Short mmCIF file of C-alpha atoms in Angstrom, two decimals:
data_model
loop_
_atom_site.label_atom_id
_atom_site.label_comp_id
_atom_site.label_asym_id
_atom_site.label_seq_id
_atom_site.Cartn_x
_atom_site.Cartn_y
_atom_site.Cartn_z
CA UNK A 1 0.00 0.00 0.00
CA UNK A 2 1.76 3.14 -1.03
CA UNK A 3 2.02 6.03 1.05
CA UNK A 4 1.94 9.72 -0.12
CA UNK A 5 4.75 10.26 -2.28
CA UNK A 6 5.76 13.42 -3.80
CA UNK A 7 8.46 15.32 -6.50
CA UNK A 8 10.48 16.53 -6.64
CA UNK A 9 12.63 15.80 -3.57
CA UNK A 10 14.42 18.73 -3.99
CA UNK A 11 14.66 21.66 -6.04
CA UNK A 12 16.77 25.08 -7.02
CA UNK A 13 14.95 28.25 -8.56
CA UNK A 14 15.82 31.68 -8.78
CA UNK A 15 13.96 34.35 -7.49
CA UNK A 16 11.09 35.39 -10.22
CA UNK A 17 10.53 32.05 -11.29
CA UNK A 18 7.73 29.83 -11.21
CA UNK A 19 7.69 26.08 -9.46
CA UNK A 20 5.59 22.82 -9.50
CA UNK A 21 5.68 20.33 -7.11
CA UNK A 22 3.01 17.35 -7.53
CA UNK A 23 1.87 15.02 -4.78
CA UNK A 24 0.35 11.41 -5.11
CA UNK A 25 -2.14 10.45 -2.06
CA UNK A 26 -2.32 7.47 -0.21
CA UNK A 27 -4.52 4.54 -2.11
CA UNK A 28 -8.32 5.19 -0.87
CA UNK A 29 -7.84 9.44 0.06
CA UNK A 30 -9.16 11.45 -1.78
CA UNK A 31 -8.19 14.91 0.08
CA UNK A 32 -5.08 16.33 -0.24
CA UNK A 33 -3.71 19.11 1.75
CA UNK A 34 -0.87 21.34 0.84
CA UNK A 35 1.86 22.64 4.06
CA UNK A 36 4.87 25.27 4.18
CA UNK A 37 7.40 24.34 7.23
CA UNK A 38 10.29 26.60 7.13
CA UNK A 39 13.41 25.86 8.89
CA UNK A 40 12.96 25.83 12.85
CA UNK A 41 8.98 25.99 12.43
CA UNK A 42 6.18 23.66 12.40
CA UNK A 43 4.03 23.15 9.01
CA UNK A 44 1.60 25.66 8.17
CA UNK A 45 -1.72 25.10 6.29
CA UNK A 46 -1.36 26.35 2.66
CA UNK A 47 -4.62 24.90 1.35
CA UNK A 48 -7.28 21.68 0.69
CA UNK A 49 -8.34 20.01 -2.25
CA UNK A 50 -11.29 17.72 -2.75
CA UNK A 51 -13.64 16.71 -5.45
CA UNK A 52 -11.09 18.73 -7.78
CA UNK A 53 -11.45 22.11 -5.89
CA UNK A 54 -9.98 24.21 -3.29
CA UNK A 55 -12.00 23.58 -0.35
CA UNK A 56 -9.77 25.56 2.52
CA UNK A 57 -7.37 28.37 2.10
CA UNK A 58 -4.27 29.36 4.59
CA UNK A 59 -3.26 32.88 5.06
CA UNK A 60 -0.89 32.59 1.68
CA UNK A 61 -0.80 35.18 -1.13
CA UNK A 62 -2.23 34.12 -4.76
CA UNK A 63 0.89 33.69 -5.84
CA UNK A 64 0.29 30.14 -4.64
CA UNK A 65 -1.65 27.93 -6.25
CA UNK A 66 -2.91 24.61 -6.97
CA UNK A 67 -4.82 21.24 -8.93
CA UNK A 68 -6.30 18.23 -8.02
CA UNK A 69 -6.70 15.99 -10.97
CA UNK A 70 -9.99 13.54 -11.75
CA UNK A 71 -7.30 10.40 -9.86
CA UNK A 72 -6.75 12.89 -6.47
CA UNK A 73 -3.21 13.68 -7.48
CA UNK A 74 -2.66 17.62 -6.38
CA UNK A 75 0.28 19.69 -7.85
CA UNK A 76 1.35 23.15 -6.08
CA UNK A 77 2.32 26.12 -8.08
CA UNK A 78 4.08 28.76 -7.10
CA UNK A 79 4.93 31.92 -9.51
CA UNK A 80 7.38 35.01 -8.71
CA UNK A 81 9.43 32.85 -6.32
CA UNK A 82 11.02 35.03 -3.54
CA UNK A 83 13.70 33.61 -1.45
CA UNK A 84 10.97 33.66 1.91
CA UNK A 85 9.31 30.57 -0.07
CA UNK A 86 12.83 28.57 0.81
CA UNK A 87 11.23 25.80 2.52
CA UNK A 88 10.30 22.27 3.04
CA UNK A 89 6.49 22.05 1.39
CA UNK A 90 4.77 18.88 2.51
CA UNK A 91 1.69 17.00 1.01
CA UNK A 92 -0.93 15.35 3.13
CA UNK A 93 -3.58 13.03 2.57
CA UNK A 94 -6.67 11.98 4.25
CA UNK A 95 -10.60 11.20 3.76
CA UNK A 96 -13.08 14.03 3.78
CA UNK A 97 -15.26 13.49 6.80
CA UNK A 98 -15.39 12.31 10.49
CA UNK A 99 -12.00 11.98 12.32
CA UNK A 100 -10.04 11.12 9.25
CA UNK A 101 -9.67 14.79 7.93
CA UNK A 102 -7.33 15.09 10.92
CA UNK A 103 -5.17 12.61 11.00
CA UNK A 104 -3.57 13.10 7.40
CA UNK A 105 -0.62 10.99 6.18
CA UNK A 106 2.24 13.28 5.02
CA UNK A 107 4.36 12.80 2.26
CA UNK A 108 8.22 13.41 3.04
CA UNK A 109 8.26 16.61 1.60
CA UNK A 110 9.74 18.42 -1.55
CA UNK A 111 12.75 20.66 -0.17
CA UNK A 112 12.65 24.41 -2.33
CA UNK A 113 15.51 26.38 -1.96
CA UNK A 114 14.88 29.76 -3.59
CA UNK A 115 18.36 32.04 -4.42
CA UNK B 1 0.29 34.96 16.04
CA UNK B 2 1.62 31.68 17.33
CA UNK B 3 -2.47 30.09 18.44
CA UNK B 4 -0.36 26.61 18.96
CA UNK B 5 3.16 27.05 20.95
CA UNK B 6 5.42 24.81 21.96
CA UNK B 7 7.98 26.37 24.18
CA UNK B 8 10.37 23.83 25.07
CA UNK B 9 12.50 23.38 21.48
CA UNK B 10 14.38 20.45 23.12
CA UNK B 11 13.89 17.41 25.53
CA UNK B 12 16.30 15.20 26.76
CA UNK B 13 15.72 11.71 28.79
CA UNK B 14 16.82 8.66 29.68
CA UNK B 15 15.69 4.96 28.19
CA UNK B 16 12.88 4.13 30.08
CA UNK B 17 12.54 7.16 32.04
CA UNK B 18 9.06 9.39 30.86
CA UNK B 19 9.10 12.01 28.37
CA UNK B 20 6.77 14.88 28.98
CA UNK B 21 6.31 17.22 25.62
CA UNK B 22 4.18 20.35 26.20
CA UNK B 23 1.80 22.19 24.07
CA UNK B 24 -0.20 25.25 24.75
CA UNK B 25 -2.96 27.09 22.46
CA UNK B 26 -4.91 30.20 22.05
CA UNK B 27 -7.97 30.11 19.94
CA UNK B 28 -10.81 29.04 22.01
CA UNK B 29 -12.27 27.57 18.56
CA UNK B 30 -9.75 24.75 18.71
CA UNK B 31 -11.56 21.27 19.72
CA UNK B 32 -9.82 18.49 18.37
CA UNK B 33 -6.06 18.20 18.91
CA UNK B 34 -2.92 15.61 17.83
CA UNK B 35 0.69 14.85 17.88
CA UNK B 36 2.80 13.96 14.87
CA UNK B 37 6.32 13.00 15.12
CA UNK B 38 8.66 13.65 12.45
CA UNK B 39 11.95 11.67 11.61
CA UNK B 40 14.45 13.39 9.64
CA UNK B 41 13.59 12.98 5.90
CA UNK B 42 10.30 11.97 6.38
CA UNK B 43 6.85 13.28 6.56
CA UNK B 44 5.33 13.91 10.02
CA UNK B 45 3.46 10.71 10.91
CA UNK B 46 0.30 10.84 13.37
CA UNK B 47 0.98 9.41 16.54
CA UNK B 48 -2.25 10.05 18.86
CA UNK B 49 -5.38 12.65 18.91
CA UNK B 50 -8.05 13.70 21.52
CA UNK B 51 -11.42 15.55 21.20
CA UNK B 52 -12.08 18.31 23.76
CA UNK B 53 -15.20 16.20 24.83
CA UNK B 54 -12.15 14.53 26.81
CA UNK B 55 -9.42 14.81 29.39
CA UNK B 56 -7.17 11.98 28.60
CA UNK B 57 -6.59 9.67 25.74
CA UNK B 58 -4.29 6.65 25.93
CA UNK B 59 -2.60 4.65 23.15
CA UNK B 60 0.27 1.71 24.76
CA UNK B 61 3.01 3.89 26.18
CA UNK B 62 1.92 6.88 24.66
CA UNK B 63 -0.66 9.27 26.36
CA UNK B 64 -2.58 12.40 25.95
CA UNK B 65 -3.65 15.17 28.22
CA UNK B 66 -5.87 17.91 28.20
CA UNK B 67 -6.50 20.55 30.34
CA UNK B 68 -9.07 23.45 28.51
CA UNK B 69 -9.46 25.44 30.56
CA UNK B 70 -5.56 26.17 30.72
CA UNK B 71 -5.66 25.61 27.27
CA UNK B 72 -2.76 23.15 27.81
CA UNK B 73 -2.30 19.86 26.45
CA UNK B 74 0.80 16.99 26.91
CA UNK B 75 2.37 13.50 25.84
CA UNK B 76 3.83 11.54 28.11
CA UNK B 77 5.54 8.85 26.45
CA UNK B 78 6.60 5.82 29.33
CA UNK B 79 8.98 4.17 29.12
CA UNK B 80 10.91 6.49 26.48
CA UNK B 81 12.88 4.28 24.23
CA UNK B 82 15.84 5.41 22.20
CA UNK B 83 13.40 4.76 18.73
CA UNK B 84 11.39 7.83 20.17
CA UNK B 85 14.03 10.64 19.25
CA UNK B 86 12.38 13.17 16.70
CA UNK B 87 10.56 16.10 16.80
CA UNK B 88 7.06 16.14 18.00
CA UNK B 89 4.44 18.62 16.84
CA UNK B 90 1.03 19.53 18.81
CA UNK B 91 -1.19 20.37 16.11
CA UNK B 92 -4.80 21.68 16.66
CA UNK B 93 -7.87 22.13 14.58
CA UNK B 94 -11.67 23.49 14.58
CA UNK B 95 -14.54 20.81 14.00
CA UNK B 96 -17.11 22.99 13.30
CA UNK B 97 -19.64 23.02 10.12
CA UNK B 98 -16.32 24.99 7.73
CA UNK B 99 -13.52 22.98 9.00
CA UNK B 100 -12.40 20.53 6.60
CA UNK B 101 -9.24 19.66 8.13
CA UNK B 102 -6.67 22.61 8.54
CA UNK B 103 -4.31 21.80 11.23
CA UNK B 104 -2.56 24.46 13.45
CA UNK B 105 0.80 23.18 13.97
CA UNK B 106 3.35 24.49 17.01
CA UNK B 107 7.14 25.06 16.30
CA UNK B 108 7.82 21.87 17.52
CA UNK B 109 9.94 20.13 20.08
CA UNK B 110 13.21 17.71 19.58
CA UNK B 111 12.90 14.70 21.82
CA UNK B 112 16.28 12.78 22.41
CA UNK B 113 16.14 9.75 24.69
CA UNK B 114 20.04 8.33 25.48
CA UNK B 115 20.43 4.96 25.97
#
């Protein structure tokens, strides 16, 4: 059974550019959930997708955006990179309802290093 | 505005002695609260929740408290073996009609347990 698995693992841009990082679920979630943890910090909420839209939105500009395709794959976008989005964004799963939309499984991350 | 906080960035205890992690919040529209522990290069992986319809939830050696009306909560892990060091999160969410999910994460704390 494969967990949430995401890609890149890491990644260079340069400030101004745009980014995509995509994120598989875990088989049987259809919910996926994007995160931001910066060094020394704990992850924080970017945004939700289920049934193909953005259910739940995090206090980050619209700079950031995202998908979630017909299968429950998500990809994040990011345009105008500045080097404040340096980070480690992480990709959760989990089922829409009850106690389930809590306790997501989290992908190991895509590490974005912005110069 | 830091609604979950973690002040301790560091714990250290002996094998088989009990690890106490601490976790405090703000928003009094937090109800439903977890721990994650995350191993370097991996994804934070859900280690035990509680409702705030409870004071105490208990899952083999690990163990949940919560006091709301300090708005405190703590894991106490007994006995604390050396396969516990990482970095536990507190992580906090709403369960009302709009919440789909979005966890509140603290800064968390890095557990080390010598042998």
């Amino acid at each position: 059974d494969a967990g949430v698995t995401q890609s890149p693992t890491h990644l260079i841009k340069t400030r101004g550019q745009q980014v995509t990082l995509r994120c598989s679920p875990k088989s049987g979630h259809d919910t996926v959930s994007w995160y931001q943890q910066a060094l020394g910090q704990g992850p924080q909420f970017i945004f939700q997708y289920y049934e193909e839209e953005e259910r739940q939105r995090g206090n980050f500009p619209d700079r950031f955006s995202g998908h979630q395709f017909p299968n429950y794959s998500s990809e994040l976008n990011v345009n105008a990179l500045l080097l404040g989005d340096s980070a480690l964004y992480l990709c959760a799963s989990s089922l829409p309802t009850g106690n389930s939309r809590y306790e997501q499984y989290f992908g190991p991350g895509t590490r974005l290093t912005v110069t | 505005d830091q609604q979950v906080k973690q002040n301790s960035p560091s714990l250290s205890v002996q094998e088989g002695r009990i690890s106490i992690l601490n976790c405090d919040y703000t928003n009094s529209m937090f109800d439903y609260f977890l721990w994650y522990k995350k191993y370097p290069a991996e994804g934070p992986t859900f280690l035990i929740s509680i409702s705030s319809i409870k004071d105490k939830n208990e899952d083999g050696r690990f163990t949940v408290f919560l006091n709301k009306s300090a708005k405190h909560l703590s894991l106490h892990i007994v006995p604390s073996q050396p396969g516990d060091s990482a970095v536990y999160f507190c992580a906090a969410s709403g369960t009302g009609g709009t919440s789909y999910g979005k966890l509140t994460f603290g800064q968390g704390t890095i557990l080390t347990v010598h042998p």
